[in-house]
Amino acid sequence: MLKILDRYIIKTFFGPFFFIFSVLFFIFIVNIIWIQLGQFMGKGLSYWQIMKLLFYLGVSVISMVLPLTILLASIMSFGEFGERYELAAMKAAGISLTRVMMPLLGVTVVLSIMLYFFSNNIIPDFQRKAKNMLFNIAQTKPALNFTPGQFIDQIPGNMVKFDKIYGKNDENIEGVFVHKKASSYENQQTVIAQKGVFAPAENTNYLKLKLFNGFVYEDNFAGKGENIRLKQPDQVIKFDTLTLHFDVSEIINKAIEEEKITDDYRFQTFHELNTTIDKTKKDNQKFFTNVSSDVLGQTNSVVSYMDTKQNSAKAKPKQIIKLDTVKGDKKLEIINNAYNRLDNLKSTLEGKNNEIDPGVKYYSKVVIYQQRIVTYSFTCIIFFLIGASLGSIIRKGGMGLPVVIAIVIFIIFYVINVGFENMAWSGKINPYLAAWVPNLVLFPFGVWMTYKALTDSQLFDAEKYKAAFKPVIKLFVKNEEHKRYQ
């Protein structure tokens, strides 16, 4: 059972936690908007579609937002405890800092486990939705698939038939028949035209159709009784040019949500990624074997090369000779041929290296993505140890010094993360190690900071450092008495 002190500590922690999480989530979303802004502009997307896409993209950043939130919230919480002398009161009552940290450590462990399951089961699904939606938006607008000579009801509320469809983008049509679907008590309308053309509409949710040389057959039955309807004659209107607009927003919305991309590794869970990693590893090994055999064969050909022209027309078996025994132009010819073969081998090696790089990079990406499902959960715990220790040492709450320190720590973590990731992509380091290096670097620092906090270290006491450097400062500062006392 949680005691009153535990509930108070947890309540104090979750106050800044929710605020910081909201702010950081908003910042990351703004960054996504800035990056993806070009794909939103001019596409005729509704506010709902934009909000949905941002939500899909935003879910994936939670794995990065949560560790930083825990770091900031823990620094601010323990800083407030120290600033309000609550930590001193707890220690005076015989409550150790370890006991104070235990409730929030338990909360952090729970959040870490939740982050693992969230990253493993939920984020892949939203990654798939986001990538497919971005892909569909990038295609501008999905095309309607019309088949010449057949009645088609793809356009909502209408039945259409085109005898002939042609043009660079299938924009020209001939033999046009458009019938408006309506019930018995609604106005009926049928349009027949010789030719037509699809044109861009001002509102991208509408399909614009210009028709030429045709007739509009229409009645006026809506809201009238059966007797009047039987006597109502049809109206026929001849036209030279007629422009129709069809609402295709429903088709567009369905097309934007359509999932055409399904084979991305970011759509897979931790265990599914194991299969992808094994397959990629086998494919790379097979490719490396083929490349090695090819390059080795060419290398042996260059090393064993020694070519001499036959002086007679009769073919003779090749013989190995020493280069020193060859004189004149023949020696230069042999050296030049050997140089050309070496140059060709160098070009071949560079080409093979360019072919190898994509396979190595893809394998590293898959491994790092899989391992980060686990590593970011451990990062939450490490950041808590660092944040709680720093907060209890600096004893400052609010958004001042704690935020600065937290940002510095996060930047260090991010630089290490990205740096070793790039090294893994280039094949300079094992991708499994690259994914864990940031945690391996920060974990000893977190343990050391926890030890300093438990021993009441004056780590950020300026007077302590002034006293330590005072003998050095005296060497460069001349100690003069005030003129008044001379």
Coordinates of C-alpha atoms in Angstrom, one line a residue:
M1 CA 0.0 0.0 0.0
L2 CA 1.2 3.5 -0.8
K3 CA 1.8 5.7 2.2
I4 CA 0.9 9.4 2.4
L5 CA 4.5 10.4 1.6
D6 CA 4.6 8.1 -1.5
R7 CA 1.3 9.6 -2.8
Y8 CA 2.6 13.1 -2.2
I9 CA 5.9 12.4 -4.0
I10 CA 4.1 10.9 -7.0
K11 CA 1.6 13.7 -7.1
T12 CA 4.4 16.3 -7.1
F13 CA 6.1 14.4 -9.9
F14 CA 3.1 14.1 -12.2
G15 CA 2.3 17.8 -12.0
P16 CA 5.3 18.9 -14.1
F17 CA 5.3 15.5 -15.9
F18 CA 2.1 16.1 -17.8
F19 CA 2.9 19.8 -18.5
I20 CA 6.4 19.0 -19.9
F21 CA 5.1 16.0 -21.9
S22 CA 2.5 18.3 -23.5
V23 CA 5.0 21.0 -24.3
L24 CA 7.6 18.6 -25.8
F25 CA 5.0 16.7 -27.8
F26 CA 3.8 20.0 -29.2
I27 CA 7.4 21.0 -30.1
F28 CA 8.0 17.7 -31.9
I29 CA 4.8 18.0 -33.8
V30 CA 5.7 21.5 -34.9
N31 CA 9.0 20.1 -36.1
I32 CA 7.1 17.5 -38.1
I33 CA 4.8 20.1 -39.6
W34 CA 7.9 22.2 -40.6
I35 CA 9.5 19.2 -42.3
Q36 CA 6.3 17.9 -44.0
L37 CA 4.8 21.3 -44.8
G38 CA 5.6 21.0 -48.5
Q39 CA 3.5 17.9 -48.8
F40 CA 0.4 19.6 -47.2
M41 CA 0.4 22.7 -49.4
G42 CA -1.9 22.7 -52.4
K43 CA -3.3 19.2 -51.9
G44 CA -6.8 20.3 -50.8
L45 CA -6.6 18.4 -47.6
S46 CA -9.3 19.0 -45.0
Y47 CA -8.5 20.0 -41.4
W48 CA -9.5 16.6 -40.2
Q49 CA -7.1 14.8 -42.6
I50 CA -4.2 17.1 -41.6
M51 CA -5.0 16.5 -37.9
K52 CA -5.2 12.8 -38.5
L53 CA -1.9 12.7 -40.3
L54 CA -0.2 14.8 -37.5
F55 CA -1.6 12.4 -35.0
Y56 CA -0.2 9.4 -36.9
L57 CA 3.2 11.0 -37.1
G58 CA 3.1 12.3 -33.5
V59 CA 2.6 8.9 -32.0
S60 CA 6.0 7.8 -33.2
V61 CA 7.8 10.6 -31.4
I62 CA 6.5 9.5 -28.0
S63 CA 9.4 7.0 -27.7
M64 CA 11.7 10.1 -27.7
V65 CA 9.5 12.5 -25.8
L66 CA 8.9 10.2 -22.8
P67 CA 12.6 9.8 -21.7
L68 CA 13.2 13.6 -21.9
T69 CA 10.0 14.2 -20.0
I70 CA 11.1 11.9 -17.2
L71 CA 14.5 13.6 -17.1
L72 CA 13.0 17.1 -16.8
A73 CA 10.1 16.1 -14.5
S74 CA 12.5 14.3 -12.0
I75 CA 14.9 17.3 -12.0
M76 CA 12.1 19.8 -11.3
S77 CA 10.4 17.6 -8.7
F78 CA 13.5 16.9 -6.6
G79 CA 14.7 20.5 -7.2
E80 CA 11.4 21.7 -5.6
F81 CA 11.8 19.3 -2.7
G82 CA 15.2 20.8 -2.0
E83 CA 14.2 24.4 -2.6
R84 CA 11.3 24.1 -0.2
Y85 CA 13.5 22.3 2.3
E86 CA 11.3 19.2 2.2
L87 CA 14.2 17.0 1.5
A88 CA 16.0 18.3 4.6
A89 CA 12.8 17.7 6.6
M90 CA 12.6 14.2 5.4
K91 CA 16.2 13.5 6.2
A92 CA 15.7 15.0 9.7
A93 CA 12.8 12.6 10.2
G94 CA 15.1 9.7 9.3
I95 CA 13.9 9.2 5.7
S96 CA 16.8 8.6 3.4
L97 CA 17.0 9.9 -0.2
T98 CA 16.8 6.3 -1.4
R99 CA 13.4 5.9 0.3
V100 CA 12.3 9.2 -1.3
M101 CA 13.4 8.0 -4.7
M102 CA 11.8 4.6 -4.6
P103 CA 8.1 5.6 -5.4
L104 CA 9.2 7.5 -8.4
L105 CA 11.6 4.8 -9.5
G106 CA 8.7 2.4 -9.4
V107 CA 6.6 4.8 -11.5
T108 CA 9.5 5.1 -14.0
V109 CA 9.9 1.3 -14.3
V110 CA 6.1 1.1 -15.0
L111 CA 6.4 3.8 -17.6
S112 CA 9.4 2.1 -19.2
I113 CA 7.5 -1.2 -19.5
M114 CA 4.5 0.7 -21.0
L115 CA 6.8 2.4 -23.5
Y116 CA 8.2 -1.0 -24.6
F117 CA 4.7 -2.4 -25.3
F118 CA 3.7 0.9 -26.9
S119 CA 6.7 1.0 -29.2
N120 CA 6.4 -2.7 -30.0
N121 CA 2.6 -3.0 -30.6
I122 CA 1.1 0.4 -31.3
I123 CA 3.8 2.6 -33.0
P124 CA 4.3 0.2 -35.9
D125 CA 0.6 0.3 -36.8
F126 CA 0.6 4.1 -36.8
Q127 CA 3.9 4.2 -38.7
R128 CA 2.2 2.2 -41.4
K129 CA -0.8 4.5 -41.5
A130 CA 1.4 7.6 -41.6
K131 CA 3.7 6.4 -44.3
N132 CA 0.8 5.3 -46.5
M133 CA -1.1 8.5 -46.0
L134 CA 2.0 10.6 -46.9
F135 CA 2.6 8.4 -50.0
N136 CA -1.0 8.9 -51.1
I137 CA -0.9 12.6 -50.5
A138 CA 2.4 12.8 -52.5
Q139 CA 0.5 11.4 -55.4
T140 CA -1.6 14.6 -55.4
K141 CA -5.0 13.0 -56.2
P142 CA -6.0 9.5 -57.0
A143 CA -7.2 8.9 -60.5
L144 CA -10.6 7.5 -61.3
N145 CA -10.4 4.4 -63.4
F146 CA -12.8 4.6 -66.3
T147 CA -13.2 1.8 -68.7
P148 CA -14.4 2.8 -72.3
G149 CA -17.8 1.5 -73.3
Q150 CA -18.9 0.4 -69.8
F151 CA -21.3 1.9 -67.3
I152 CA -19.3 3.0 -64.1
D153 CA -20.7 4.2 -60.8
Q154 CA -17.4 5.4 -59.3
I155 CA -18.6 9.0 -59.1
P156 CA -20.9 9.2 -56.1
G157 CA -24.5 9.8 -57.1
N158 CA -23.9 9.3 -60.8
M159 CA -23.7 6.6 -63.5
V160 CA -21.4 7.4 -66.4
K161 CA -20.2 5.8 -69.6
F162 CA -17.6 7.0 -72.1
D163 CA -17.3 5.4 -75.5
K164 CA -13.7 6.5 -76.0
I165 CA -11.0 7.8 -73.7
Y166 CA -7.7 9.2 -74.9
G167 CA -5.0 11.8 -74.3
K168 CA -1.7 12.0 -72.4
N169 CA -3.5 11.8 -69.1
D170 CA -6.8 10.3 -70.4
E171 CA -8.4 13.7 -70.1
N172 CA -10.3 13.6 -73.5
I173 CA -13.5 11.6 -73.9
E174 CA -16.1 10.9 -76.6
G175 CA -19.6 9.5 -76.5
V176 CA -20.5 10.8 -73.1
F177 CA -23.4 9.6 -71.1
V178 CA -24.0 10.9 -67.5
H179 CA -27.1 9.9 -65.5
K180 CA -27.9 11.3 -62.1
K181 CA -29.0 8.7 -59.6
A182 CA -32.3 9.8 -58.0
S183 CA -35.3 8.2 -56.3
S184 CA -38.8 8.3 -57.7
Y185 CA -39.6 11.6 -55.9
E186 CA -36.4 13.4 -57.0
N187 CA -35.6 15.3 -60.1
Q188 CA -34.1 13.1 -62.9
Q189 CA -31.4 14.2 -65.1
T190 CA -29.4 12.7 -68.0
V191 CA -26.7 14.3 -70.0
I192 CA -25.5 13.1 -73.4
A193 CA -22.6 14.8 -75.3
Q194 CA -20.4 14.1 -78.3
K195 CA -17.1 15.1 -76.6
G196 CA -15.8 16.2 -73.3
V197 CA -12.6 16.9 -71.4
F198 CA -11.6 16.6 -67.7
A199 CA -10.2 19.9 -66.4
P200 CA -8.6 20.9 -63.1
A201 CA -11.1 22.3 -60.7
E202 CA -10.5 25.2 -58.3
N203 CA -11.6 23.0 -55.4
T204 CA -9.6 19.8 -55.5
N205 CA -12.4 17.8 -53.9
Y206 CA -14.4 18.2 -57.1
L207 CA -14.0 16.7 -60.6
K208 CA -14.6 19.2 -63.4
L209 CA -16.0 17.9 -66.7
K210 CA -16.5 20.2 -69.8
L211 CA -18.9 18.8 -72.3
F212 CA -19.4 19.9 -75.9
N213 CA -22.4 19.5 -78.3
G214 CA -25.0 17.6 -76.4
F215 CA -28.4 17.5 -74.7
V216 CA -29.7 17.6 -71.1
Y217 CA -32.8 15.6 -70.4
E218 CA -34.4 16.7 -67.2
D219 CA -37.8 16.5 -65.4
N220 CA -39.2 18.4 -62.5
F221 CA -40.8 15.7 -60.3
A222 CA -39.5 16.7 -56.9
G223 CA -42.2 17.3 -54.3
K224 CA -45.1 16.7 -56.7
G225 CA -47.9 14.2 -56.6
E226 CA -48.2 11.2 -58.8
N227 CA -50.9 12.6 -61.0
I228 CA -49.0 15.7 -61.7
R229 CA -45.8 13.7 -62.3
L230 CA -47.5 11.6 -65.0
K231 CA -48.5 14.8 -66.9
Q232 CA -45.2 16.5 -66.4
P233 CA -43.3 16.6 -69.7
D234 CA -39.5 16.1 -69.9
Q235 CA -37.3 19.1 -70.6
V236 CA -34.7 18.8 -73.3
I237 CA -31.9 21.5 -73.5
K238 CA -29.4 21.6 -76.2
F239 CA -26.0 23.0 -75.4
D240 CA -22.7 23.8 -77.1
T241 CA -20.7 23.8 -73.9
L242 CA -21.7 22.5 -70.5
T243 CA -19.5 22.4 -67.3
L244 CA -20.3 19.8 -64.6
H245 CA -18.8 19.4 -61.2
F246 CA -18.8 16.1 -59.3
D247 CA -18.0 15.8 -55.6
V248 CA -15.3 13.1 -55.3
S249 CA -14.2 14.0 -51.8
E250 CA -15.4 10.6 -50.6
I251 CA -13.2 8.8 -53.1
I252 CA -10.2 11.0 -52.3
N253 CA -10.6 10.3 -48.5
K254 CA -10.7 6.6 -49.1
A255 CA -7.7 6.7 -51.4
I256 CA -5.7 8.8 -48.9
E257 CA -6.4 6.2 -46.2
E258 CA -5.6 3.3 -48.6
E259 CA -2.6 1.2 -47.4
K260 CA -0.4 0.4 -50.4
I261 CA 2.9 0.1 -48.6
T262 CA 3.1 -2.9 -46.3
D263 CA 6.7 -4.2 -46.4
D264 CA 8.5 -1.6 -44.4
Y265 CA 10.5 -2.9 -41.4
R266 CA 9.1 0.0 -39.3
F267 CA 5.7 -1.7 -39.4
Q268 CA 6.9 -4.8 -37.6
T269 CA 7.1 -5.8 -33.9
F270 CA 10.3 -6.8 -32.1
H271 CA 9.9 -10.5 -32.8
E272 CA 8.9 -9.9 -36.5
L273 CA 12.0 -7.9 -36.9
N274 CA 14.1 -10.9 -36.0
T275 CA 12.9 -12.7 -39.1
T276 CA 13.7 -9.6 -41.2
I277 CA 17.2 -9.3 -39.7
D278 CA 18.0 -13.0 -40.4
K279 CA 16.8 -12.7 -44.0
T280 CA 18.8 -9.5 -44.6
K281 CA 21.9 -11.0 -43.0
K282 CA 21.6 -14.1 -45.3
D283 CA 21.1 -12.0 -48.4
N284 CA 24.1 -9.8 -47.5
Q285 CA 26.3 -12.8 -46.8
K286 CA 25.3 -14.3 -50.2
F287 CA 26.0 -11.1 -51.9
F288 CA 29.4 -10.6 -50.2
T289 CA 30.4 -14.2 -51.2
N290 CA 29.6 -13.5 -54.8
V291 CA 31.4 -10.1 -54.7
S292 CA 34.5 -11.7 -53.0
S293 CA 34.8 -14.4 -55.6
D294 CA 34.5 -12.0 -58.4
V295 CA 37.0 -9.5 -57.0
L296 CA 39.4 -12.3 -56.0
G297 CA 39.3 -13.8 -59.5
Q298 CA 40.2 -10.4 -61.0
T299 CA 42.9 -9.8 -58.5
N300 CA 44.6 -13.1 -59.2
S301 CA 44.4 -12.3 -62.9
V302 CA 46.2 -9.1 -62.4
V303 CA 48.8 -10.6 -60.1
S304 CA 49.6 -13.4 -62.4
Y305 CA 49.6 -11.3 -65.5
M306 CA 52.6 -11.4 -67.8
D307 CA 51.8 -11.0 -71.5
T308 CA 54.2 -11.3 -74.4
K309 CA 53.4 -10.9 -78.1
Q310 CA 54.2 -13.8 -80.3
N311 CA 56.7 -12.9 -83.0
S312 CA 55.5 -15.7 -85.3
A313 CA 52.1 -16.3 -86.7
K314 CA 52.1 -19.8 -85.3
A315 CA 50.5 -20.0 -81.8
K316 CA 52.8 -20.9 -79.0
P317 CA 51.9 -21.8 -75.4
K318 CA 52.2 -19.0 -72.9
Q319 CA 55.4 -18.9 -70.9
I320 CA 56.4 -17.1 -67.7
I321 CA 59.2 -14.7 -68.1
K322 CA 61.0 -12.3 -65.9
L323 CA 60.3 -8.6 -66.5
D324 CA 64.0 -7.8 -66.2
T325 CA 64.8 -9.9 -69.2
V326 CA 62.5 -7.8 -71.4
K327 CA 63.9 -4.7 -73.0
G328 CA 62.7 -1.7 -74.9
D329 CA 59.1 -1.0 -76.0
K330 CA 58.0 -4.5 -75.0
K331 CA 58.8 -3.8 -71.4
L332 CA 56.8 -0.5 -71.5
E333 CA 53.9 -2.3 -73.2
I334 CA 53.8 -4.9 -70.4
I335 CA 53.9 -2.3 -67.6
N336 CA 51.2 -0.2 -69.3
N337 CA 48.9 -3.2 -69.7
A338 CA 49.5 -4.2 -66.1
Y339 CA 48.7 -0.6 -65.0
N340 CA 45.5 -0.6 -67.0
R341 CA 44.4 -3.9 -65.4
L342 CA 45.1 -2.5 -62.0
D343 CA 43.1 0.6 -62.8
N344 CA 40.2 -1.5 -64.0
L345 CA 40.4 -3.5 -60.8
K346 CA 40.3 -0.4 -58.7
S347 CA 37.2 0.8 -60.6
T348 CA 35.6 -2.6 -60.0
L349 CA 36.3 -2.5 -56.3
E350 CA 34.8 1.0 -56.0
G351 CA 31.7 -0.2 -57.9
K352 CA 31.3 -3.3 -55.7
N353 CA 31.8 -1.1 -52.6
N354 CA 28.9 1.1 -53.7
E355 CA 26.8 -2.0 -54.2
I356 CA 27.7 -3.3 -50.7
D357 CA 26.9 0.0 -48.8
P358 CA 23.1 -0.1 -49.3
G359 CA 22.9 -3.7 -47.9
V360 CA 25.0 -2.8 -44.9
K361 CA 23.0 0.4 -44.2
Y362 CA 19.7 -1.4 -44.5
Y363 CA 20.8 -4.2 -42.1
S364 CA 22.1 -1.6 -39.6
K365 CA 18.8 0.4 -39.8
V366 CA 16.7 -2.7 -39.1
V367 CA 18.9 -3.8 -36.1
I368 CA 19.0 -0.3 -34.6
Y369 CA 15.3 0.2 -35.0
Q370 CA 14.6 -3.1 -33.3
Q371 CA 17.0 -2.5 -30.4
R372 CA 15.6 1.0 -29.8
I373 CA 12.3 -0.6 -28.8
V374 CA 14.2 -1.8 -25.8
T375 CA 16.9 0.8 -25.3
Y376 CA 14.6 3.7 -25.0
S377 CA 12.8 2.0 -22.1
F378 CA 16.1 1.7 -20.3
T379 CA 16.9 5.3 -21.2
C380 CA 13.8 6.3 -19.1
I381 CA 15.3 4.6 -16.0
I382 CA 18.8 6.1 -16.6
F383 CA 17.3 9.6 -17.1
F384 CA 15.4 9.3 -13.9
L385 CA 18.5 8.4 -11.9
I386 CA 20.3 11.4 -13.4
G387 CA 17.4 13.8 -13.0
A388 CA 16.5 12.8 -9.4
S389 CA 20.1 13.1 -8.4
L390 CA 20.7 16.4 -10.1
G391 CA 17.5 17.8 -8.6
S392 CA 18.4 16.8 -5.1
I393 CA 21.9 18.3 -5.5
I394 CA 21.1 21.6 -7.2
R395 CA 17.9 22.2 -5.1
K396 CA 16.3 24.4 -7.7
G397 CA 12.8 24.0 -9.0
G398 CA 11.0 25.7 -11.8
M399 CA 11.9 26.2 -15.4
G400 CA 15.3 27.8 -15.0
L401 CA 18.5 25.9 -14.3
P402 CA 16.9 22.4 -14.3
V403 CA 15.7 22.9 -17.9
V404 CA 19.2 24.1 -19.0
I405 CA 20.9 21.1 -17.4
A406 CA 18.3 18.6 -18.8
I407 CA 18.7 20.0 -22.4
V408 CA 22.5 19.7 -22.2
I409 CA 22.2 16.1 -21.1
F410 CA 19.6 15.3 -23.8
I411 CA 21.8 16.9 -26.5
I412 CA 24.8 14.8 -25.4
F413 CA 22.5 11.7 -25.5
Y414 CA 21.2 12.7 -29.0
V415 CA 24.6 13.4 -30.4
I416 CA 26.0 10.1 -29.2
N417 CA 22.9 8.4 -30.5
V418 CA 23.1 9.9 -34.0
G419 CA 26.9 9.7 -34.2
F420 CA 27.1 5.9 -33.5
E421 CA 24.0 5.3 -35.7
N422 CA 25.9 6.9 -38.7
M423 CA 28.9 4.8 -37.9
A424 CA 26.8 1.7 -37.9
W425 CA 25.3 2.6 -41.3
S426 CA 28.7 2.9 -42.8
G427 CA 29.7 -0.5 -41.3
K428 CA 32.3 0.9 -38.9
I429 CA 30.7 -0.5 -35.8
N430 CA 28.3 -3.3 -34.9
P431 CA 24.7 -2.0 -35.1
Y432 CA 23.7 -3.8 -31.9
L433 CA 26.5 -2.0 -30.0
A434 CA 25.6 1.3 -31.7
A435 CA 22.1 1.1 -30.4
W436 CA 23.2 0.5 -26.8
V437 CA 26.2 2.9 -26.6
P438 CA 24.2 6.0 -25.4
N439 CA 22.8 4.0 -22.5
L440 CA 26.3 2.4 -21.8
V441 CA 27.8 5.9 -21.6
L442 CA 25.1 7.6 -19.5
F443 CA 24.4 4.7 -17.1
P444 CA 27.8 5.0 -15.2
F445 CA 27.1 8.8 -15.1
G446 CA 23.7 8.1 -13.6
V447 CA 25.1 5.8 -11.0
W448 CA 27.8 8.3 -10.1
M449 CA 25.3 11.1 -9.8
T450 CA 23.1 8.9 -7.6
Y451 CA 26.1 8.2 -5.3
K452 CA 26.9 11.9 -5.1
A453 CA 23.3 12.7 -4.2
L454 CA 23.1 9.9 -1.5
T455 CA 26.3 11.2 0.1
D456 CA 25.1 14.9 0.1
S457 CA 27.8 16.0 -2.3
Q458 CA 28.2 19.7 -2.9
L459 CA 28.7 19.1 -6.6
F460 CA 27.3 22.5 -7.7
D461 CA 28.5 24.6 -4.8
A462 CA 30.4 27.5 -6.3
E463 CA 32.2 28.4 -3.1
K464 CA 33.7 24.9 -3.0
Y465 CA 35.3 25.4 -6.4
K466 CA 36.4 28.9 -5.5
A467 CA 38.2 27.6 -2.5
A468 CA 39.8 24.8 -4.6
F469 CA 41.2 27.2 -7.2
K470 CA 42.1 30.0 -4.7
P471 CA 45.8 29.1 -4.5
V472 CA 46.0 29.2 -8.3
I473 CA 44.2 32.5 -8.5
K474 CA 46.6 34.1 -5.9
L475 CA 49.5 33.4 -8.3
F476 CA 48.0 35.8 -10.9
V477 CA 46.3 38.4 -8.7
K478 CA 48.5 40.9 -6.8
N479 CA 47.3 41.4 -3.2
E480 CA 47.4 45.2 -2.6
E481 CA 46.3 46.9 0.5
H482 CA 43.9 49.8 0.3
K483 CA 45.6 53.1 0.0
R484 CA 43.7 54.3 3.0
Y485 CA 45.8 52.0 5.2
Q486 CA 49.2 52.7 3.7

